[in-house]
Amino acid sequence: MVSHQGDFIIINKAANVHFHSQDNTAGVVAQVEIDLGVKLFAVHRLDTPTSGLLILAKTSEAANRFTQMFTAHQVQKYYLAIAMGKPKKKQGWIIGDMAKSRRSMYKLLRSKENPAITHFFSQSIGSGIRAYLLKPFSGKTHQLRVALASIGVPILGDNLYGKQTSDRCYLHAYQLNFCYLGKEYQFTQLPDEGAYFLAETMQQCIQDNWSLPDQLDWPQKP
Protein backbone atom coordinates (compact mmCIF):
# COMPACT_ATOMS: atom_id res chain seq x y z
CA MET A 1 0.00 0.00 0.00
CA VAL A 2 1.21 3.46 -0.91
CA SER A 3 -1.01 6.42 0.00
CA HIS A 4 0.09 9.69 -1.56
CA GLN A 5 -0.71 12.88 0.35
CA GLY A 6 0.46 16.42 -0.34
CA ASP A 7 3.64 16.50 1.74
CA PHE A 8 4.05 12.83 2.63
CA ILE A 9 3.30 9.25 1.71
CA ILE A 10 2.23 6.28 3.84
CA ILE A 11 3.59 2.83 3.01
CA ASN A 12 2.95 -0.66 4.37
CA LYS A 13 6.41 -1.99 5.18
CA ALA A 14 6.86 -5.73 4.85
CA ALA A 15 8.32 -7.76 7.69
CA ASN A 16 12.08 -8.51 7.59
CA VAL A 17 12.88 -5.55 5.36
CA HIS A 18 15.74 -3.41 6.66
CA PHE A 19 14.93 0.21 7.35
CA HIS A 20 18.40 1.41 6.27
CA SER A 21 20.30 0.16 3.22
CA GLN A 22 22.96 -2.43 4.06
CA ASP A 23 24.90 -5.27 2.49
CA ASN A 24 24.42 -3.71 -0.97
CA THR A 25 20.66 -4.05 -0.52
CA ALA A 26 18.36 -1.03 -0.57
CA GLY A 27 16.51 -0.37 2.69
CA VAL A 28 12.82 0.37 2.67
CA VAL A 29 13.23 4.15 2.25
CA ALA A 30 15.77 3.84 -0.55
CA GLN A 31 13.64 1.22 -2.32
CA VAL A 32 10.53 3.41 -2.24
CA GLU A 33 12.61 6.32 -3.57
CA ILE A 34 13.72 4.10 -6.46
CA ASP A 35 10.20 2.83 -7.10
CA LEU A 36 8.60 6.30 -7.10
CA GLY A 37 11.52 8.33 -8.45
CA VAL A 38 11.33 10.91 -5.65
CA LYS A 39 13.48 11.98 -2.70
CA LEU A 40 11.96 10.99 0.64
CA PHE A 41 12.74 11.76 4.27
CA ALA A 42 12.26 9.32 7.13
CA VAL A 43 10.46 10.80 10.16
CA HIS A 44 10.18 7.62 12.28
CA ARG A 45 11.21 4.01 11.82
CA LEU A 46 10.17 0.40 12.21
CA ASP A 47 12.49 -2.40 13.28
CA THR A 48 13.55 -4.83 10.56
CA PRO A 49 11.14 -7.64 11.64
CA THR A 50 8.18 -5.26 12.14
CA SER A 51 5.63 -4.70 9.38
CA GLY A 52 3.07 -1.98 8.89
CA LEU A 53 2.46 1.70 8.46
CA LEU A 54 5.36 4.08 7.91
CA ILE A 55 5.31 7.82 7.17
CA LEU A 56 7.81 9.21 4.65
CA ALA A 57 7.98 12.97 4.08
CA LYS A 58 8.44 14.43 0.61
CA THR A 59 10.30 17.57 1.72
CA SER A 60 12.71 18.52 4.47
CA GLU A 61 10.15 21.04 5.74
CA ALA A 62 7.51 18.34 6.09
CA ALA A 63 10.06 16.07 7.77
CA ASN A 64 10.79 18.79 10.32
CA ARG A 65 7.08 19.21 11.04
CA PHE A 66 6.61 15.49 11.57
CA THR A 67 9.71 15.30 13.78
CA GLN A 68 8.23 18.03 15.97
CA MET A 69 4.88 16.19 16.04
CA PHE A 70 6.52 12.94 17.11
CA THR A 71 8.53 14.75 19.77
CA ALA A 72 5.33 16.33 21.10
CA HIS A 73 3.53 12.93 21.00
CA GLN A 74 1.01 14.25 18.48
CA VAL A 75 1.10 11.11 16.33
CA GLN A 76 -0.95 8.28 17.82
CA LYS A 77 0.31 4.80 16.92
CA TYR A 78 -1.35 1.42 17.50
CA TYR A 79 0.32 -1.96 17.01
CA LEU A 80 -0.83 -5.57 16.84
CA ALA A 81 1.24 -8.41 18.25
CA ILE A 82 0.90 -12.11 19.03
CA ALA A 83 2.70 -13.99 21.79
CA MET A 84 2.66 -17.46 23.33
CA GLY A 85 2.24 -18.08 27.04
CA LYS A 86 0.52 -16.36 29.92
CA PRO A 87 1.42 -12.71 30.57
CA LYS A 88 2.00 -11.37 34.08
CA LYS A 89 -1.01 -9.13 33.40
CA LYS A 90 -3.62 -9.10 30.63
CA GLN A 91 -3.81 -5.34 30.16
CA GLY A 92 -2.38 -2.13 31.56
CA TRP A 93 0.81 -0.11 31.66
CA ILE A 94 4.36 -1.27 31.06
CA ILE A 95 6.71 1.48 32.22
CA GLY A 96 10.43 1.68 32.87
CA ASP A 97 13.73 3.08 31.73
CA MET A 98 15.45 1.09 29.00
CA ALA A 99 19.13 0.20 28.97
CA LYS A 100 21.35 -1.60 26.50
CA SER A 101 21.87 -5.25 27.23
CA ARG A 102 23.73 -8.01 25.38
CA ARG A 103 23.60 -8.86 21.65
CA SER A 104 22.07 -5.53 20.57
CA MET A 105 19.25 -6.13 23.05
CA TYR A 106 17.64 -3.71 25.48
CA LYS A 107 16.17 -4.40 28.90
CA LEU A 108 13.48 -2.71 30.97
CA LEU A 109 14.59 -1.28 34.30
CA ARG A 110 12.59 -0.57 37.44
CA SER A 111 13.66 3.09 37.37
CA LYS A 112 11.49 5.69 35.65
CA GLU A 113 13.72 8.71 35.02
CA ASN A 114 13.13 8.77 31.24
CA PRO A 115 10.88 5.77 30.83
CA ALA A 116 9.49 3.85 27.91
CA ILE A 117 5.71 3.98 28.34
CA THR A 118 3.31 1.48 26.77
CA HIS A 119 -0.33 0.62 27.40
CA PHE A 120 -1.88 -2.57 26.05
CA PHE A 121 -4.96 -4.76 25.85
CA SER A 122 -4.91 -8.49 25.13
CA GLN A 123 -7.31 -11.26 24.12
CA SER A 124 -6.95 -15.02 23.97
CA ILE A 125 -7.07 -16.33 20.40
CA GLY A 126 -6.38 -19.97 21.20
CA SER A 127 -4.87 -22.34 23.72
CA GLY A 128 -1.73 -20.69 25.07
CA ILE A 129 -1.72 -17.85 22.52
CA ARG A 130 -2.83 -14.24 22.92
CA ALA A 131 -3.25 -11.23 20.67
CA TYR A 132 -2.09 -7.82 21.88
CA LEU A 133 -3.08 -4.29 20.93
CA LEU A 134 -0.35 -1.89 22.01
CA LYS A 135 -0.13 1.88 22.17
CA PRO A 136 3.31 3.38 22.82
CA PHE A 137 3.32 6.69 24.65
CA SER A 138 7.03 7.12 23.96
CA GLY A 139 9.32 6.21 21.11
CA LYS A 140 12.21 4.09 22.34
CA THR A 141 14.23 1.58 20.30
CA HIS A 142 12.70 -1.92 20.54
CA GLN A 143 10.16 -0.51 23.01
CA LEU A 144 7.23 -2.84 22.29
CA ARG A 145 9.40 -5.91 21.90
CA VAL A 146 11.06 -5.25 25.26
CA ALA A 147 7.71 -4.38 26.88
CA LEU A 148 6.10 -7.74 26.10
CA ALA A 149 9.26 -9.66 26.93
CA SER A 150 9.30 -7.91 30.31
CA ILE A 151 5.90 -9.38 31.24
CA GLY A 152 6.97 -12.86 30.25
CA VAL A 153 5.55 -13.07 26.74
CA PRO A 154 8.13 -12.15 24.07
CA ILE A 155 6.56 -11.59 20.68
CA LEU A 156 6.16 -14.76 18.66
CA GLY A 157 8.97 -15.09 16.13
CA ASP A 158 11.11 -12.37 17.75
CA ASN A 159 14.47 -14.09 17.49
CA LEU A 160 16.21 -11.42 19.60
CA TYR A 161 13.95 -11.39 22.66
CA GLY A 162 12.25 -14.77 22.48
CA LYS A 163 13.00 -18.42 21.79
CA GLN A 164 9.93 -19.43 19.77
CA THR A 165 10.66 -19.35 16.06
CA SER A 166 7.89 -18.73 13.56
CA ASP A 167 7.28 -17.66 9.99
CA ARG A 168 7.75 -14.01 11.02
CA CYS A 169 8.00 -11.70 14.00
CA TYR A 170 4.40 -10.99 14.96
CA LEU A 171 4.53 -7.21 15.44
CA HIS A 172 2.62 -4.93 13.06
CA ALA A 173 2.09 -1.15 12.95
CA TYR A 174 -1.70 -1.16 12.59
CA GLN A 175 -2.98 2.42 12.74
CA LEU A 176 -1.69 6.02 12.62
CA ASN A 177 -3.69 9.10 13.67
CA PHE A 178 -2.48 12.68 13.51
CA CYS A 179 -3.35 16.24 12.53
CA TYR A 180 -1.10 17.74 9.84
CA LEU A 181 -1.47 21.39 8.82
CA GLY A 182 -4.97 21.50 10.27
CA LYS A 183 -6.25 18.34 8.60
CA GLU A 184 -7.01 15.13 10.50
CA TYR A 185 -5.60 11.91 9.08
CA GLN A 186 -6.21 8.28 9.99
CA PHE A 187 -4.55 5.33 8.29
CA THR A 188 -5.29 1.68 9.09
CA GLN A 189 -3.55 -1.37 7.67
CA LEU A 190 -4.39 -4.94 8.65
CA PRO A 191 -1.50 -7.41 8.61
CA ASP A 192 -1.26 -9.17 5.26
CA GLU A 193 1.47 -11.70 6.01
CA GLY A 194 2.00 -14.31 8.71
CA ALA A 195 -0.10 -17.41 9.31
CA TYR A 196 -1.09 -16.44 12.86
CA PHE A 197 -2.07 -12.89 11.84
CA LEU A 198 -4.20 -14.28 9.00
CA ALA A 199 -5.83 -17.00 11.10
CA GLU A 200 -9.59 -16.76 11.54
CA THR A 201 -9.33 -16.41 15.33
CA MET A 202 -7.03 -13.38 15.00
CA GLN A 203 -9.16 -11.79 12.29
CA GLN A 204 -12.25 -12.26 14.46
CA CYS A 205 -10.45 -10.79 17.46
CA ILE A 206 -9.57 -7.66 15.52
CA GLN A 207 -13.08 -7.33 14.09
CA ASP A 208 -14.83 -7.85 17.44
CA ASN A 209 -12.51 -5.87 19.70
CA TRP A 210 -10.01 -3.68 17.89
CA SER A 211 -11.48 -2.58 14.56
CA LEU A 212 -11.46 1.03 15.84
CA PRO A 213 -8.40 1.13 18.11
CA ASP A 214 -8.41 4.91 18.49
CA GLN A 215 -11.91 4.78 20.03
CA LEU A 216 -11.01 2.40 22.83
CA ASP A 217 -10.75 3.63 26.40
CA TRP A 218 -7.04 4.42 26.42
CA PRO A 219 -5.85 6.21 29.57
CA GLN A 220 -4.22 9.55 28.95
CA LYS A 221 -1.46 9.27 31.52
CA PRO A 222 0.01 6.46 33.66
mmCIF file of C-alpha atoms in Angstrom:
data_model
loop_
_atom_site.group_PDB
_atom_site.id
_atom_site.type_symbol
_atom_site.label_atom_id
_atom_site.label_comp_id
_atom_site.label_asym_id
_atom_site.label_seq_id
_atom_site.Cartn_x
_atom_site.Cartn_y
_atom_site.Cartn_z
ATOM 1 C CA MET A 1 0.000 0.000 0.000
ATOM 2 C CA VAL A 2 1.213 3.462 -0.908
ATOM 3 C CA SER A 3 -1.012 6.415 0.000
ATOM 4 C CA HIS A 4 0.088 9.694 -1.563
ATOM 5 C CA GLN A 5 -0.712 12.880 0.348
ATOM 6 C CA GLY A 6 0.458 16.422 -0.342
ATOM 7 C CA ASP A 7 3.643 16.497 1.742
ATOM 8 C CA PHE A 8 4.046 12.829 2.626
ATOM 9 C CA ILE A 9 3.299 9.247 1.706
ATOM 10 C CA ILE A 10 2.231 6.278 3.835
ATOM 11 C CA ILE A 11 3.587 2.832 3.014
ATOM 12 C CA ASN A 12 2.949 -0.659 4.366
ATOM 13 C CA LYS A 13 6.408 -1.986 5.178
ATOM 14 C CA ALA A 14 6.863 -5.726 4.846
ATOM 15 C CA ALA A 15 8.324 -7.762 7.689
ATOM 16 C CA ASN A 16 12.075 -8.508 7.589
ATOM 17 C CA VAL A 17 12.883 -5.551 5.356
ATOM 18 C CA HIS A 18 15.743 -3.413 6.664
ATOM 19 C CA PHE A 19 14.935 0.211 7.354
ATOM 20 C CA HIS A 20 18.398 1.411 6.265
ATOM 21 C CA SER A 21 20.301 0.161 3.224
ATOM 22 C CA GLN A 22 22.961 -2.431 4.057
ATOM 23 C CA ASP A 23 24.905 -5.271 2.487
ATOM 24 C CA ASN A 24 24.416 -3.711 -0.968
ATOM 25 C CA THR A 25 20.658 -4.051 -0.516
ATOM 26 C CA ALA A 26 18.359 -1.029 -0.572
ATOM 27 C CA GLY A 27 16.513 -0.365 2.686
ATOM 28 C CA VAL A 28 12.819 0.368 2.671
ATOM 29 C CA VAL A 29 13.227 4.148 2.253
ATOM 30 C CA ALA A 30 15.775 3.837 -0.549
ATOM 31 C CA GLN A 31 13.642 1.224 -2.323
ATOM 32 C CA VAL A 32 10.532 3.415 -2.240
ATOM 33 C CA GLU A 33 12.610 6.324 -3.566
ATOM 34 C CA ILE A 34 13.723 4.102 -6.463
ATOM 35 C CA ASP A 35 10.198 2.835 -7.100
ATOM 36 C CA LEU A 36 8.604 6.297 -7.098
ATOM 37 C CA GLY A 37 11.520 8.326 -8.451
ATOM 38 C CA VAL A 38 11.332 10.910 -5.652
ATOM 39 C CA LYS A 39 13.482 11.977 -2.705
ATOM 40 C CA LEU A 40 11.960 10.987 0.638
ATOM 41 C CA PHE A 41 12.737 11.757 4.272
ATOM 42 C CA ALA A 42 12.264 9.316 7.133
ATOM 43 C CA VAL A 43 10.463 10.802 10.161
ATOM 44 C CA HIS A 44 10.180 7.624 12.278
ATOM 45 C CA ARG A 45 11.214 4.012 11.823
ATOM 46 C CA LEU A 46 10.167 0.402 12.205
ATOM 47 C CA ASP A 47 12.493 -2.401 13.280
ATOM 48 C CA THR A 48 13.554 -4.829 10.565
ATOM 49 C CA PRO A 49 11.140 -7.635 11.637
ATOM 50 C CA THR A 50 8.184 -5.259 12.139
ATOM 51 C CA SER A 51 5.631 -4.703 9.378
ATOM 52 C CA GLY A 52 3.069 -1.982 8.886
ATOM 53 C CA LEU A 53 2.460 1.704 8.463
ATOM 54 C CA LEU A 54 5.360 4.079 7.915
ATOM 55 C CA ILE A 55 5.310 7.818 7.171
ATOM 56 C CA LEU A 56 7.809 9.210 4.648
ATOM 57 C CA ALA A 57 7.984 12.968 4.083
ATOM 58 C CA LYS A 58 8.443 14.429 0.613
ATOM 59 C CA THR A 59 10.296 17.571 1.723
ATOM 60 C CA SER A 60 12.709 18.516 4.471
ATOM 61 C CA GLU A 61 10.151 21.043 5.738
ATOM 62 C CA ALA A 62 7.511 18.337 6.089
ATOM 63 C CA ALA A 63 10.062 16.071 7.767
ATOM 64 C CA ASN A 64 10.793 18.789 10.322
ATOM 65 C CA ARG A 65 7.078 19.205 11.039
ATOM 66 C CA PHE A 66 6.612 15.488 11.575
ATOM 67 C CA THR A 67 9.706 15.298 13.776
ATOM 68 C CA GLN A 68 8.230 18.031 15.967
ATOM 69 C CA MET A 69 4.883 16.194 16.037
ATOM 70 C CA PHE A 70 6.518 12.936 17.106
ATOM 71 C CA THR A 71 8.534 14.749 19.771
ATOM 72 C CA ALA A 72 5.330 16.329 21.098
ATOM 73 C CA HIS A 73 3.530 12.929 21.005
ATOM 74 C CA GLN A 74 1.008 14.254 18.480
ATOM 75 C CA VAL A 75 1.104 11.112 16.328
ATOM 76 C CA GLN A 76 -0.951 8.280 17.818
ATOM 77 C CA LYS A 77 0.315 4.801 16.918
ATOM 78 C CA TYR A 78 -1.347 1.423 17.496
ATOM 79 C CA TYR A 79 0.323 -1.955 17.008
ATOM 80 C CA LEU A 80 -0.835 -5.570 16.839
ATOM 81 C CA ALA A 81 1.238 -8.409 18.250
ATOM 82 C CA ILE A 82 0.902 -12.113 19.032
ATOM 83 C CA ALA A 83 2.703 -13.992 21.788
ATOM 84 C CA MET A 84 2.656 -17.456 23.327
ATOM 85 C CA GLY A 85 2.239 -18.082 27.037
ATOM 86 C CA LYS A 86 0.516 -16.356 29.921
ATOM 87 C CA PRO A 87 1.424 -12.710 30.574
ATOM 88 C CA LYS A 88 2.002 -11.369 34.082
ATOM 89 C CA LYS A 89 -1.014 -9.133 33.403
ATOM 90 C CA LYS A 90 -3.616 -9.103 30.629
ATOM 91 C CA GLN A 91 -3.812 -5.335 30.156
ATOM 92 C CA GLY A 92 -2.383 -2.132 31.563
ATOM 93 C CA TRP A 93 0.806 -0.109 31.658
ATOM 94 C CA ILE A 94 4.364 -1.274 31.058
ATOM 95 C CA ILE A 95 6.707 1.481 32.218
ATOM 96 C CA GLY A 96 10.429 1.676 32.874
ATOM 97 C CA ASP A 97 13.726 3.083 31.727
ATOM 98 C CA MET A 98 15.453 1.093 28.998
ATOM 99 C CA ALA A 99 19.128 0.202 28.971
ATOM 100 C CA LYS A 100 21.349 -1.604 26.502
ATOM 101 C CA SER A 101 21.875 -5.252 27.228
ATOM 102 C CA ARG A 102 23.728 -8.006 25.375
ATOM 103 C CA ARG A 103 23.599 -8.857 21.651
ATOM 104 C CA SER A 104 22.066 -5.530 20.575
ATOM 105 C CA MET A 105 19.248 -6.129 23.049
ATOM 106 C CA TYR A 106 17.639 -3.714 25.475
ATOM 107 C CA LYS A 107 16.168 -4.399 28.897
ATOM 108 C CA LEU A 108 13.484 -2.709 30.966
ATOM 109 C CA LEU A 109 14.594 -1.276 34.297
ATOM 110 C CA ARG A 110 12.594 -0.574 37.438
ATOM 111 C CA SER A 111 13.655 3.092 37.367
ATOM 112 C CA LYS A 112 11.490 5.694 35.653
ATOM 113 C CA GLU A 113 13.724 8.707 35.021
ATOM 114 C CA ASN A 114 13.134 8.772 31.238
ATOM 115 C CA PRO A 115 10.880 5.769 30.828
ATOM 116 C CA ALA A 116 9.486 3.849 27.910
ATOM 117 C CA ILE A 117 5.705 3.976 28.341
ATOM 118 C CA THR A 118 3.310 1.485 26.766
ATOM 119 C CA HIS A 119 -0.325 0.619 27.397
ATOM 120 C CA PHE A 120 -1.878 -2.570 26.050
ATOM 121 C CA PHE A 121 -4.963 -4.762 25.849
ATOM 122 C CA SER A 122 -4.912 -8.486 25.128
ATOM 123 C CA GLN A 123 -7.309 -11.258 24.123
ATOM 124 C CA SER A 124 -6.950 -15.024 23.967
ATOM 125 C CA ILE A 125 -7.070 -16.334 20.404
ATOM 126 C CA GLY A 126 -6.383 -19.970 21.204
ATOM 127 C CA SER A 127 -4.874 -22.338 23.723
ATOM 128 C CA GLY A 128 -1.728 -20.692 25.068
ATOM 129 C CA ILE A 129 -1.718 -17.851 22.524
ATOM 130 C CA ARG A 130 -2.829 -14.239 22.921
ATOM 131 C CA ALA A 131 -3.246 -11.234 20.672
ATOM 132 C CA TYR A 132 -2.085 -7.822 21.884
ATOM 133 C CA LEU A 133 -3.075 -4.294 20.933
ATOM 134 C CA LEU A 134 -0.348 -1.893 22.013
ATOM 135 C CA LYS A 135 -0.133 1.877 22.167
ATOM 136 C CA PRO A 136 3.312 3.377 22.815
ATOM 137 C CA PHE A 137 3.317 6.692 24.654
ATOM 138 C CA SER A 138 7.027 7.119 23.963
ATOM 139 C CA GLY A 139 9.322 6.206 21.107
ATOM 140 C CA LYS A 140 12.212 4.089 22.342
ATOM 141 C CA THR A 141 14.226 1.585 20.301
ATOM 142 C CA HIS A 142 12.695 -1.918 20.541
ATOM 143 C CA GLN A 143 10.161 -0.507 23.015
ATOM 144 C CA LEU A 144 7.234 -2.836 22.295
ATOM 145 C CA ARG A 145 9.402 -5.914 21.901
ATOM 146 C CA VAL A 146 11.058 -5.249 25.258
ATOM 147 C CA ALA A 147 7.707 -4.381 26.878
ATOM 148 C CA LEU A 148 6.100 -7.741 26.099
ATOM 149 C CA ALA A 149 9.264 -9.664 26.928
ATOM 150 C CA SER A 150 9.304 -7.905 30.315
ATOM 151 C CA ILE A 151 5.900 -9.377 31.241
ATOM 152 C CA GLY A 152 6.968 -12.864 30.253
ATOM 153 C CA VAL A 153 5.554 -13.066 26.739
ATOM 154 C CA PRO A 154 8.134 -12.150 24.074
ATOM 155 C CA ILE A 155 6.557 -11.587 20.683
ATOM 156 C CA LEU A 156 6.155 -14.760 18.661
ATOM 157 C CA GLY A 157 8.968 -15.087 16.126
ATOM 158 C CA ASP A 158 11.110 -12.368 17.745
ATOM 159 C CA ASN A 159 14.471 -14.086 17.492
ATOM 160 C CA LEU A 160 16.205 -11.424 19.595
ATOM 161 C CA TYR A 161 13.945 -11.385 22.657
ATOM 162 C CA GLY A 162 12.251 -14.766 22.475
ATOM 163 C CA LYS A 163 13.002 -18.417 21.788
ATOM 164 C CA GLN A 164 9.935 -19.427 19.770
ATOM 165 C CA THR A 165 10.657 -19.354 16.064
ATOM 166 C CA SER A 166 7.887 -18.735 13.565
ATOM 167 C CA ASP A 167 7.285 -17.660 9.987
ATOM 168 C CA ARG A 168 7.747 -14.009 11.016
ATOM 169 C CA CYS A 169 7.996 -11.699 14.002
ATOM 170 C CA TYR A 170 4.396 -10.985 14.960
ATOM 171 C CA LEU A 171 4.530 -7.211 15.440
ATOM 172 C CA HIS A 172 2.621 -4.927 13.060
ATOM 173 C CA ALA A 173 2.088 -1.154 12.953
ATOM 174 C CA TYR A 174 -1.696 -1.164 12.585
ATOM 175 C CA GLN A 175 -2.980 2.424 12.739
ATOM 176 C CA LEU A 176 -1.690 6.020 12.619
ATOM 177 C CA ASN A 177 -3.685 9.100 13.669
ATOM 178 C CA PHE A 178 -2.480 12.683 13.506
ATOM 179 C CA CYS A 179 -3.355 16.241 12.532
ATOM 180 C CA TYR A 180 -1.104 17.741 9.841
ATOM 181 C CA LEU A 181 -1.468 21.389 8.815
ATOM 182 C CA GLY A 182 -4.973 21.504 10.272
ATOM 183 C CA LYS A 183 -6.250 18.336 8.603
ATOM 184 C CA GLU A 184 -7.012 15.130 10.496
ATOM 185 C CA TYR A 185 -5.598 11.911 9.079
ATOM 186 C CA GLN A 186 -6.207 8.279 9.989
ATOM 187 C CA PHE A 187 -4.545 5.329 8.294
ATOM 188 C CA THR A 188 -5.286 1.681 9.092
ATOM 189 C CA GLN A 189 -3.551 -1.371 7.665
ATOM 190 C CA LEU A 190 -4.387 -4.936 8.648
ATOM 191 C CA PRO A 191 -1.500 -7.414 8.606
ATOM 192 C CA ASP A 192 -1.258 -9.165 5.259
ATOM 193 C CA GLU A 193 1.470 -11.704 6.005
ATOM 194 C CA GLY A 194 1.998 -14.310 8.712
ATOM 195 C CA ALA A 195 -0.097 -17.413 9.314
ATOM 196 C CA TYR A 196 -1.095 -16.438 12.863
ATOM 197 C CA PHE A 197 -2.073 -12.886 11.837
ATOM 198 C CA LEU A 198 -4.197 -14.279 8.999
ATOM 199 C CA ALA A 199 -5.827 -16.997 11.100
ATOM 200 C CA GLU A 200 -9.591 -16.760 11.536
ATOM 201 C CA THR A 201 -9.326 -16.414 15.327
ATOM 202 C CA MET A 202 -7.027 -13.384 14.996
ATOM 203 C CA GLN A 203 -9.155 -11.792 12.290
ATOM 204 C CA GLN A 204 -12.252 -12.262 14.460
ATOM 205 C CA CYS A 205 -10.453 -10.789 17.464
ATOM 206 C CA ILE A 206 -9.572 -7.656 15.522
ATOM 207 C CA GLN A 207 -13.083 -7.326 14.093
ATOM 208 C CA ASP A 208 -14.835 -7.848 17.440
ATOM 209 C CA ASN A 209 -12.511 -5.873 19.703
ATOM 210 C CA TRP A 210 -10.008 -3.676 17.891
ATOM 211 C CA SER A 211 -11.479 -2.583 14.563
ATOM 212 C CA LEU A 212 -11.460 1.029 15.837
ATOM 213 C CA PRO A 213 -8.404 1.131 18.112
ATOM 214 C CA ASP A 214 -8.409 4.906 18.489
ATOM 215 C CA GLN A 215 -11.907 4.777 20.025
ATOM 216 C CA LEU A 216 -11.011 2.395 22.830
ATOM 217 C CA ASP A 217 -10.755 3.630 26.403
ATOM 218 C CA TRP A 218 -7.038 4.420 26.415
ATOM 219 C CA PRO A 219 -5.846 6.209 29.568
ATOM 220 C CA GLN A 220 -4.220 9.554 28.953
ATOM 221 C CA LYS A 221 -1.458 9.272 31.524
ATOM 222 C CA PRO A 222 0.012 6.464 33.661
#
